């Protein structure tokens, strides 16, 4: 690692950083109407972090009014497509130019290694804005087939004001998944970031205005779910809510939409993804995929491979190989350390939940083979080591509930039919994977897994060309790809009759 990115380098940058931030509404930073603030605790060391505006319904009203005014004026949607594209591309370049600052803000909020924030989260955020910016001047309307005495124009039009409510595990990436297609389609957005991770969203909004995005097109209101998220989802002048988060909160979002103005809803929710390994698989490849697929980002990933379904004859050998991958490759350390591959969990309450599910797994008959325990407690941070619990059956709490931590539950199976039944025996349907050298089985099994994404002999490979989302209680609607544009638009028919 080059010296520029030593721990001392990041500590020095942190010392000169202002962490007191207001909302971003109508193109400028504004305090909460109430004047209230709240202080974010840093997960890496338990020290005070950002001081943020604590929003409520009054701030939501201001932000929605700003977005509605911008939409009604046509200041964004009415511009030439090529001009809008240039602004979006300029925004992407500004994100790259301010990458170190954004990475530091992200890491302070969520505790992930700053190298991951810089090399993955900032990069994918910029790529997302660029991807949808490039699409703006390539979206065509349609002429429907009619007789010679009529012409029917089918136009794809923006919905209006979109509320985006995003989670704390990949703030910049998921913000880009919502902002890119929503704004490219011509909508105006009010973003409510998770209260744990608001800093990067506020900076993204500032950079958007610097790039040329008109005031009111992108607003950010910070605060808590009950105080900001709920009034935003209930707001009668919001046309759609795009939400990524827990299934529990997703249910609330749907109820708020129904109780208010029947606004559109798109949900990307929880997961309990199976990674299925047959005895004929390349066990080294499977072990690497299982370890990184579950433990990356400290397991705080909605599609993390938290259920390892392994054919009984190779179970012990595979788990030994997973432990070897962890020891060899996955370094848990302070997020500013250059060698850190994973860092802290988001907060103490969440750490307790993760450790509680490990304890529940053991109480139900599981056996903790290695890891899955609190470490580095002397730092004051929220660190849990990657670990495996084996002897798990699919009816145990550790196999049913989304753990959102670096804990892999290993479930043995004997036959392909049994494996598929276990894989699909979950309320979720976000992702899955199968490892086997038998390609007939691989395709048969991948078709059989009821999930939005299924990998064969790999895990967590994707790009912006592929849609992402789930089945069942993992939600509906898709992020990424050209298909993401559709959920932020509606079709309008204009019929002209001749003679």
Coordinates of C-alpha atoms in Angstrom, one line a residue:
X1 CA 0.0 0.0 0.0
X2 CA 1.4 3.4 -1.0
X3 CA 2.3 5.7 1.9
X4 CA -0.3 8.2 0.9
X5 CA -3.0 5.9 2.3
X6 CA -1.4 5.1 5.6
X7 CA -3.4 5.4 8.8
X8 CA -1.6 8.6 9.6
X9 CA -2.7 10.0 6.3
X10 CA -6.4 9.4 7.0
X11 CA -6.0 10.7 10.6
X12 CA -4.6 13.9 9.3
X13 CA -7.4 14.3 6.8
X14 CA -9.9 13.7 9.5
X15 CA -8.5 16.4 11.7
X16 CA -9.3 19.1 9.1
X17 CA -12.8 17.9 8.3
X18 CA -16.0 19.7 9.5
X19 CA -18.6 17.2 10.6
X20 CA -21.4 19.5 11.4
X21 CA -24.0 19.4 8.6
X22 CA -27.5 20.7 7.9
X23 CA -30.1 19.4 5.5
X24 CA -29.6 20.1 1.8
X25 CA -32.8 21.7 0.4
X26 CA -33.4 23.9 -2.6
X27 CA -29.8 23.9 -3.6
X28 CA -28.3 24.9 -0.2
X29 CA -27.5 23.7 3.3
X30 CA -30.2 24.6 5.8
X31 CA -30.7 23.8 9.5
X32 CA -33.7 21.9 10.8
X33 CA -36.8 24.1 11.2
X34 CA -36.8 23.1 14.8
X35 CA -33.1 23.8 15.2
X36 CA -32.5 20.3 16.6
X37 CA -29.5 18.2 15.9
X38 CA -28.2 14.7 16.7
X39 CA -24.7 13.3 17.1
X40 CA -23.6 10.2 15.3
X41 CA -21.4 7.8 17.2
X42 CA -18.4 6.5 15.2
X43 CA -18.6 2.6 15.0
X44 CA -14.9 2.3 14.6
X45 CA -14.1 3.6 18.1
X46 CA -17.3 4.7 19.8
X47 CA -16.3 8.4 19.7
X48 CA -18.6 11.2 18.7
X49 CA -18.9 11.7 15.0
X50 CA -21.1 13.9 12.8
X51 CA -23.5 16.4 14.2
X52 CA -26.5 16.5 11.9
X53 CA -29.8 18.3 11.5
X54 CA -32.6 16.3 13.1
X55 CA -35.4 16.6 10.6
X56 CA -39.1 16.3 11.1
X57 CA -42.3 16.8 9.1
X58 CA -41.7 20.5 8.6
X59 CA -38.4 19.8 7.0
X60 CA -40.0 17.2 4.8
X61 CA -42.6 19.7 3.7
X62 CA -39.8 22.2 2.7
X63 CA -37.9 19.6 0.7
X64 CA -41.0 18.2 -1.1
X65 CA -42.2 21.7 -1.9
X66 CA -38.7 22.5 -3.4
X67 CA -38.8 19.3 -5.5
X68 CA -42.3 20.0 -6.6
X69 CA -41.5 23.5 -7.6
X70 CA -38.4 22.4 -9.6
X71 CA -40.4 19.7 -11.3
X72 CA -43.3 22.0 -12.2
X73 CA -41.0 24.6 -13.6
X74 CA -39.4 22.1 -16.0
X75 CA -35.9 23.4 -15.0
X76 CA -34.6 19.9 -15.3
X77 CA -37.0 17.7 -17.2
X78 CA -37.5 20.4 -19.8
X79 CA -33.8 20.7 -20.7
X80 CA -32.2 19.4 -23.8
X81 CA -31.2 15.7 -23.3
X82 CA -27.6 16.3 -24.3
X83 CA -27.3 19.1 -21.7
X84 CA -28.7 16.9 -19.0
X85 CA -26.3 14.2 -19.9
X86 CA -23.4 16.6 -19.7
X87 CA -24.4 17.7 -16.2
X88 CA -24.8 14.1 -15.0
X89 CA -21.3 13.2 -16.4
X90 CA -19.8 16.3 -14.8
X91 CA -21.4 15.1 -11.5
X92 CA -19.8 11.7 -11.9
X93 CA -16.4 13.3 -12.5
X94 CA -16.8 15.5 -9.4
X95 CA -17.5 12.4 -7.3
X96 CA -14.3 10.9 -8.6
X97 CA -12.3 14.1 -8.0
X98 CA -13.6 14.2 -4.3
X99 CA -13.2 10.5 -3.9
X100 CA -10.9 10.6 -0.8
X101 CA -13.2 13.0 1.0
X102 CA -16.3 10.9 0.2
X103 CA -14.5 7.7 1.3
X104 CA -13.5 9.3 4.6
X105 CA -17.1 10.5 5.3
X106 CA -18.4 7.0 4.4
X107 CA -16.0 5.2 6.7
X108 CA -16.6 7.6 9.6
X109 CA -20.3 6.9 9.4
X110 CA -20.4 3.1 8.8
X111 CA -17.0 1.7 9.9
X112 CA -16.0 -0.1 6.7
X113 CA -12.3 0.1 5.7
X114 CA -11.6 3.4 4.0
X115 CA -9.8 1.6 1.2
X116 CA -13.0 -0.2 0.4
X117 CA -15.0 3.0 0.6
X118 CA -12.6 4.6 -1.9
X119 CA -11.9 1.6 -4.2
X120 CA -15.5 0.2 -4.3
X121 CA -18.2 2.5 -3.0
X122 CA -16.9 5.8 -4.5
X123 CA -16.1 4.1 -7.7
X124 CA -19.5 2.4 -8.1
X125 CA -21.3 5.6 -7.1
X126 CA -19.6 7.5 -9.8
X127 CA -20.1 4.7 -12.3
X128 CA -23.9 4.6 -11.5
X129 CA -24.4 8.4 -12.0
X130 CA -22.4 8.1 -15.2
X131 CA -24.3 5.0 -16.5
X132 CA -27.6 6.8 -16.2
X133 CA -26.3 10.1 -17.4
X134 CA -25.1 8.3 -20.6
X135 CA -28.6 7.0 -21.1
X136 CA -30.4 10.3 -21.1
X137 CA -30.0 11.1 -24.8
X138 CA -30.6 7.4 -25.8
X139 CA -34.2 7.1 -24.5
X140 CA -36.8 7.0 -27.3
X141 CA -40.5 7.3 -27.4
X142 CA -42.6 5.0 -29.5
X143 CA -45.1 5.2 -32.3
X144 CA -47.8 2.5 -31.8
X145 CA -49.2 0.6 -34.8
X146 CA -52.5 2.2 -36.0
X147 CA -54.5 2.5 -39.2
X148 CA -53.7 5.2 -41.8
X149 CA -56.1 7.7 -40.2
X150 CA -54.4 7.9 -36.8
X151 CA -51.1 8.3 -35.1
X152 CA -50.5 7.1 -31.6
X153 CA -47.4 8.4 -29.7
X154 CA -46.4 6.5 -26.6
X155 CA -44.3 8.7 -24.4
X156 CA -42.3 7.6 -21.3
X157 CA -42.8 10.5 -18.8
X158 CA -41.3 11.1 -15.3
X159 CA -43.6 10.6 -12.3
X160 CA -42.7 13.8 -10.5
X161 CA -41.4 13.9 -7.0
X162 CA -39.6 10.7 -5.9
X163 CA -38.7 9.9 -2.3
X164 CA -35.6 7.8 -1.9
X165 CA -35.1 6.1 1.5
X166 CA -31.7 4.3 1.6
X167 CA -29.8 2.1 4.1
X168 CA -26.5 2.4 5.9
X169 CA -24.6 -0.6 4.6
X170 CA -23.7 0.8 1.1
X171 CA -24.8 4.4 1.2
X172 CA -23.1 5.9 -1.8
X173 CA -23.7 2.9 -4.0
X174 CA -27.4 2.5 -3.2
X175 CA -27.9 6.3 -3.4
X176 CA -26.6 6.1 -7.0
X177 CA -28.9 3.2 -7.8
X178 CA -31.9 5.5 -6.9
X179 CA -30.6 8.9 -7.9
X180 CA -29.2 7.9 -11.3
X181 CA -32.3 6.5 -12.9
X182 CA -34.8 8.8 -11.1
X183 CA -33.0 12.0 -12.1
X184 CA -32.1 10.7 -15.6
X185 CA -35.8 10.0 -16.1
X186 CA -36.6 13.7 -15.3
X187 CA -37.9 13.4 -11.7
X188 CA -36.9 15.5 -8.7
X189 CA -35.8 13.6 -5.6
X190 CA -36.0 14.0 -1.8
X191 CA -33.4 11.6 -0.3
X192 CA -33.7 10.4 3.3
X193 CA -30.4 8.6 4.1
X194 CA -30.2 6.3 7.1
X195 CA -29.6 8.3 10.2
X196 CA -26.4 6.3 10.7
X197 CA -25.0 7.3 7.3
X198 CA -25.9 10.8 6.1
X199 CA -22.5 12.5 5.4
X200 CA -21.8 11.2 1.9
X201 CA -25.4 11.9 0.8
X202 CA -25.1 15.5 1.8
X203 CA -21.8 15.9 0.0
X204 CA -23.2 14.2 -3.1
X205 CA -26.0 16.8 -3.2
X206 CA -23.5 19.6 -3.0
X207 CA -21.5 18.2 -5.8
X208 CA -24.6 17.7 -7.9
X209 CA -25.4 21.5 -7.7
X210 CA -21.8 22.3 -8.5
X211 CA -22.1 20.1 -11.6
X212 CA -25.1 22.1 -12.7
X213 CA -28.1 20.3 -11.4
X214 CA -30.8 22.9 -10.7
X215 CA -31.8 23.7 -7.2
X216 CA -34.6 21.5 -5.9
X217 CA -33.9 18.6 -8.2
X218 CA -32.0 16.7 -5.5
X219 CA -32.7 17.4 -1.8
X220 CA -31.5 15.6 1.4
X221 CA -33.3 15.5 4.7
X222 CA -31.5 13.9 7.6
X223 CA -33.0 12.4 10.7
X224 CA -34.7 9.3 12.1
X225 CA -37.2 7.0 10.4
X226 CA -40.3 7.9 12.5
X227 CA -39.5 11.7 12.2
X228 CA -38.4 11.9 8.5
X229 CA -39.0 8.6 6.7
X230 CA -42.6 8.2 7.8
X231 CA -43.8 11.8 6.9
X232 CA -42.0 11.5 3.6
X233 CA -43.7 8.2 2.7
X234 CA -47.1 9.6 3.8
X235 CA -46.6 12.9 2.0
X236 CA -49.5 13.6 -0.5
X237 CA -47.2 15.4 -2.9
X238 CA -44.7 12.6 -3.3
X239 CA -45.4 10.4 -6.3
X240 CA -43.2 7.4 -5.5
X241 CA -41.1 5.9 -2.7
X242 CA -38.0 3.9 -3.6
X243 CA -36.8 2.1 -0.5
X244 CA -34.0 -0.2 0.3
X245 CA -33.8 -1.7 3.8
X246 CA -35.4 -4.2 6.1
X247 CA -38.6 -6.2 5.2
X248 CA -40.2 -4.9 8.4
X249 CA -39.8 -1.3 7.4
X250 CA -40.8 -2.2 3.8
X251 CA -44.2 -3.3 5.1
X252 CA -44.6 0.1 6.8
X253 CA -43.6 1.9 3.6
X254 CA -46.4 0.1 1.7
X255 CA -48.9 0.9 4.4
X256 CA -48.0 4.6 4.3
X257 CA -48.4 4.6 0.5
X258 CA -51.8 3.1 0.8
X259 CA -52.9 5.4 3.6
X260 CA -51.9 8.5 1.7
X261 CA -52.2 9.0 -2.1
X262 CA -51.5 5.5 -3.4
X263 CA -48.0 6.6 -4.4
X264 CA -45.8 4.1 -6.3
X265 CA -43.6 1.9 -4.2
X266 CA -40.4 0.0 -5.1
X267 CA -38.8 -2.1 -2.4
X268 CA -35.4 -3.9 -2.1
X269 CA -35.6 -5.7 1.2
X270 CA -33.9 -8.5 3.2
X271 CA -32.3 -11.8 2.2
X272 CA -31.1 -15.1 3.5
X273 CA -29.2 -16.2 0.4
X274 CA -28.1 -19.9 0.0
X275 CA -24.8 -20.8 -1.4
X276 CA -25.1 -24.5 -2.4
X277 CA -22.0 -26.7 -2.7
X278 CA -22.1 -30.2 -4.2
X279 CA -19.5 -32.8 -3.5
X280 CA -18.1 -32.5 -7.1
X281 CA -17.4 -28.8 -6.8
X282 CA -14.1 -27.1 -6.9
X283 CA -13.9 -26.7 -3.1
X284 CA -11.2 -24.0 -3.2
X285 CA -13.3 -21.8 -5.4
X286 CA -16.4 -22.5 -3.3
X287 CA -14.5 -21.7 0.0
X288 CA -13.3 -18.4 -1.4
X289 CA -16.8 -17.5 -2.6
X290 CA -18.4 -18.5 0.6
X291 CA -16.0 -16.5 2.7
X292 CA -16.0 -13.3 0.7
X293 CA -19.7 -13.7 -0.2
X294 CA -20.6 -13.8 3.5
X295 CA -17.9 -11.8 5.3
X296 CA -17.3 -8.9 2.9
X297 CA -18.5 -5.6 4.4
X298 CA -18.6 -7.4 7.8
X299 CA -21.6 -9.4 6.5
X300 CA -23.7 -6.2 6.3
X301 CA -24.9 -7.0 2.8
X302 CA -28.6 -7.8 1.9
X303 CA -27.6 -10.6 -0.5
X304 CA -24.8 -12.0 1.7
X305 CA -24.4 -15.8 1.4
X306 CA -25.3 -16.4 5.0
X307 CA -26.6 -20.0 4.5
X308 CA -24.0 -22.5 3.3
X309 CA -25.7 -25.6 2.0
X310 CA -23.0 -28.2 1.6
X311 CA -23.3 -31.9 0.5
X312 CA -22.5 -33.9 3.6
X313 CA -19.3 -35.8 2.4
X314 CA -17.4 -32.6 1.8
X315 CA -18.8 -30.4 4.7
X316 CA -15.8 -30.7 7.0
X317 CA -13.2 -30.2 4.3
X318 CA -15.1 -27.1 2.9
X319 CA -15.3 -25.4 6.3
X320 CA -11.6 -26.0 6.9
X321 CA -10.9 -24.3 3.6
X322 CA -13.2 -21.4 4.5
X323 CA -11.3 -20.9 7.8
X324 CA -8.1 -20.9 5.8
X325 CA -9.4 -18.2 3.5
X326 CA -10.3 -16.1 6.5
X327 CA -6.9 -16.4 8.1
X328 CA -5.1 -15.8 4.8
X329 CA -7.1 -13.1 3.2
X330 CA -9.7 -11.4 5.3
X331 CA -8.0 -9.0 7.7
X332 CA -10.2 -7.4 10.4
X333 CA -8.7 -4.2 11.6
X334 CA -9.3 -0.5 12.3
X335 CA -10.8 1.0 9.1
X336 CA -7.8 3.4 8.6
X337 CA -5.3 0.5 8.5
X338 CA -4.1 -0.2 5.0
X339 CA -4.4 -3.9 5.4
X340 CA -8.0 -3.9 6.7
X341 CA -10.4 -6.0 4.5
X342 CA -13.3 -5.7 6.9
X343 CA -14.0 -3.2 9.7
X344 CA -16.6 -2.4 12.3
X345 CA -20.3 -3.2 12.4
X346 CA -22.6 -0.2 12.2
X347 CA -23.4 0.3 15.9
X348 CA -23.5 -1.4 19.3
X349 CA -27.2 -2.3 19.1
X350 CA -26.6 -4.1 15.8
X351 CA -23.6 -5.9 17.1
X352 CA -25.6 -7.2 20.0
X353 CA -28.2 -8.4 17.6
X354 CA -25.6 -10.3 15.6
X355 CA -24.1 -11.9 18.7
X356 CA -27.5 -12.7 20.0
X357 CA -28.3 -14.7 16.8
X358 CA -25.0 -16.6 17.2
X359 CA -26.0 -17.4 20.8
X360 CA -29.4 -18.5 19.6
X361 CA -27.8 -20.7 17.0
X362 CA -25.8 -22.5 19.6
X363 CA -28.7 -22.8 22.0
X364 CA -30.7 -24.4 19.2
X365 CA -28.0 -27.0 18.6
X366 CA -25.5 -25.4 16.3
X367 CA -21.8 -25.5 16.9
X368 CA -19.6 -22.5 16.5
X369 CA -16.5 -23.7 14.7
X370 CA -14.5 -20.5 14.7
X371 CA -14.9 -16.7 15.0
X372 CA -18.4 -15.1 15.3
X373 CA -17.4 -13.3 18.5
X374 CA -16.6 -9.8 19.6
X375 CA -13.0 -8.7 19.1
X376 CA -11.0 -5.4 19.5
X377 CA -13.3 -4.4 22.3
X378 CA -10.5 -2.2 23.8
X379 CA -10.9 0.2 20.9
X380 CA -14.5 1.0 21.8
X381 CA -15.6 -0.1 18.4
X382 CA -18.1 -2.6 17.2
X383 CA -16.0 -5.5 15.8
X384 CA -17.2 -9.1 15.3
X385 CA -14.8 -11.7 13.8
X386 CA -15.9 -13.7 10.7
X387 CA -17.1 -17.1 11.8
X388 CA -19.0 -20.3 11.0
X389 CA -21.7 -22.1 12.9
X390 CA -22.2 -25.7 11.8
X391 CA -24.7 -28.4 12.6
X392 CA -27.4 -26.0 11.7
X393 CA -30.9 -27.1 10.4
X394 CA -33.0 -24.8 8.3
X395 CA -35.6 -24.4 11.0
X396 CA -33.2 -22.7 13.5
X397 CA -33.4 -19.0 14.1
X398 CA -29.8 -18.5 12.8
X399 CA -31.0 -20.0 9.5
X400 CA -34.3 -18.1 9.3
X401 CA -33.5 -14.6 10.4
X402 CA -31.4 -12.1 8.5
X403 CA -28.3 -11.8 10.6
X404 CA -26.5 -8.9 8.7
X405 CA -23.2 -9.8 10.2
X406 CA -20.1 -11.9 9.4
X407 CA -21.6 -15.2 10.4
X408 CA -22.1 -18.2 8.1
X409 CA -24.6 -20.9 9.0
X410 CA -23.6 -24.3 7.5
X411 CA -26.4 -26.8 6.7
X412 CA -25.7 -30.3 5.4
X413 CA -27.7 -32.0 2.7
X414 CA -27.6 -35.3 0.9
X415 CA -29.5 -35.0 -2.4
X416 CA -30.1 -32.4 -5.0
X417 CA -33.8 -32.4 -4.3
X418 CA -33.2 -31.8 -0.6
X419 CA -30.8 -29.0 -1.3
X420 CA -33.3 -27.2 -3.6
X421 CA -36.0 -27.6 -1.0
X422 CA -33.8 -26.1 1.7
X423 CA -32.6 -23.3 -0.5
X424 CA -36.2 -22.2 -1.3
X425 CA -37.5 -22.7 2.3
X426 CA -37.2 -19.0 3.3
X427 CA -39.4 -16.0 3.1
X428 CA -36.7 -14.3 1.1
X429 CA -35.7 -14.5 -2.5
X430 CA -32.9 -12.1 -3.2
X431 CA -29.9 -14.2 -4.4
X432 CA -28.3 -17.6 -4.4
X433 CA -25.5 -19.7 -5.9
X434 CA -24.7 -23.2 -6.9
X435 CA -21.2 -24.8 -7.1
X436 CA -20.8 -28.0 -9.1
X437 CA -18.8 -29.3 -12.1
X438 CA -22.0 -30.8 -13.6
X439 CA -23.3 -28.1 -15.9
X440 CA -26.6 -29.8 -16.4
X441 CA -27.2 -29.7 -12.7
X442 CA -25.9 -26.2 -12.4
X443 CA -28.4 -24.8 -14.9
X444 CA -31.2 -27.0 -13.5
X445 CA -30.5 -25.9 -10.0
X446 CA -30.1 -22.2 -10.9
X447 CA -33.5 -22.2 -12.6
X448 CA -34.9 -23.9 -9.5
X449 CA -33.7 -21.4 -7.0
X450 CA -36.5 -18.8 -6.5
X451 CA -34.4 -15.6 -6.3
X452 CA -33.6 -12.4 -8.3
X453 CA -30.0 -13.3 -8.9
X454 CA -28.3 -16.7 -9.0
X455 CA -24.6 -17.3 -9.6
X456 CA -23.0 -20.5 -11.0
X457 CA -19.5 -21.3 -9.5
X458 CA -19.0 -17.7 -8.3
X459 CA -20.7 -15.2 -6.0
X460 CA -21.5 -11.5 -6.1
X461 CA -20.4 -10.8 -9.6
X462 CA -22.5 -8.1 -11.4
X463 CA -22.4 -4.8 -13.2
X464 CA -24.7 -2.0 -14.0
X465 CA -26.1 -3.8 -17.1
X466 CA -27.8 -6.4 -14.8
X467 CA -30.9 -5.7 -12.8
X468 CA -30.8 -6.3 -9.0
X469 CA -33.8 -7.1 -6.8
X470 CA -35.7 -9.9 -5.3
X471 CA -38.7 -12.2 -5.2
X472 CA -41.1 -13.0 -2.3
X473 CA -40.4 -10.8 0.8
X474 CA -37.1 -9.6 -0.6
X475 CA -39.3 -7.0 -2.4
X476 CA -40.1 -5.9 -5.9
X477 CA -38.9 -3.5 -8.5
X478 CA -35.3 -3.5 -9.9
X479 CA -32.3 -1.3 -9.3
X480 CA -29.5 -1.1 -11.9
X481 CA -29.7 -1.7 -15.6
X482 CA -31.9 0.0 -18.2
X483 CA -34.9 -1.6 -16.5
X484 CA -34.5 0.7 -13.4
X485 CA -35.5 3.7 -15.5
X486 CA -39.0 2.1 -16.0
X487 CA -40.1 2.3 -12.4
X488 CA -39.5 6.0 -12.3
X489 CA -41.6 6.6 -15.4
X490 CA -45.1 6.1 -16.7
X491 CA -46.4 5.7 -20.2
X492 CA -48.6 8.3 -21.8
X493 CA -50.5 7.8 -25.0
X494 CA -51.2 10.7 -27.3
X495 CA -53.6 9.8 -30.1
X496 CA -54.1 11.9 -33.1
X497 CA -57.0 11.2 -35.5
X498 CA -56.9 12.2 -39.2
X499 CA -60.0 12.8 -41.3

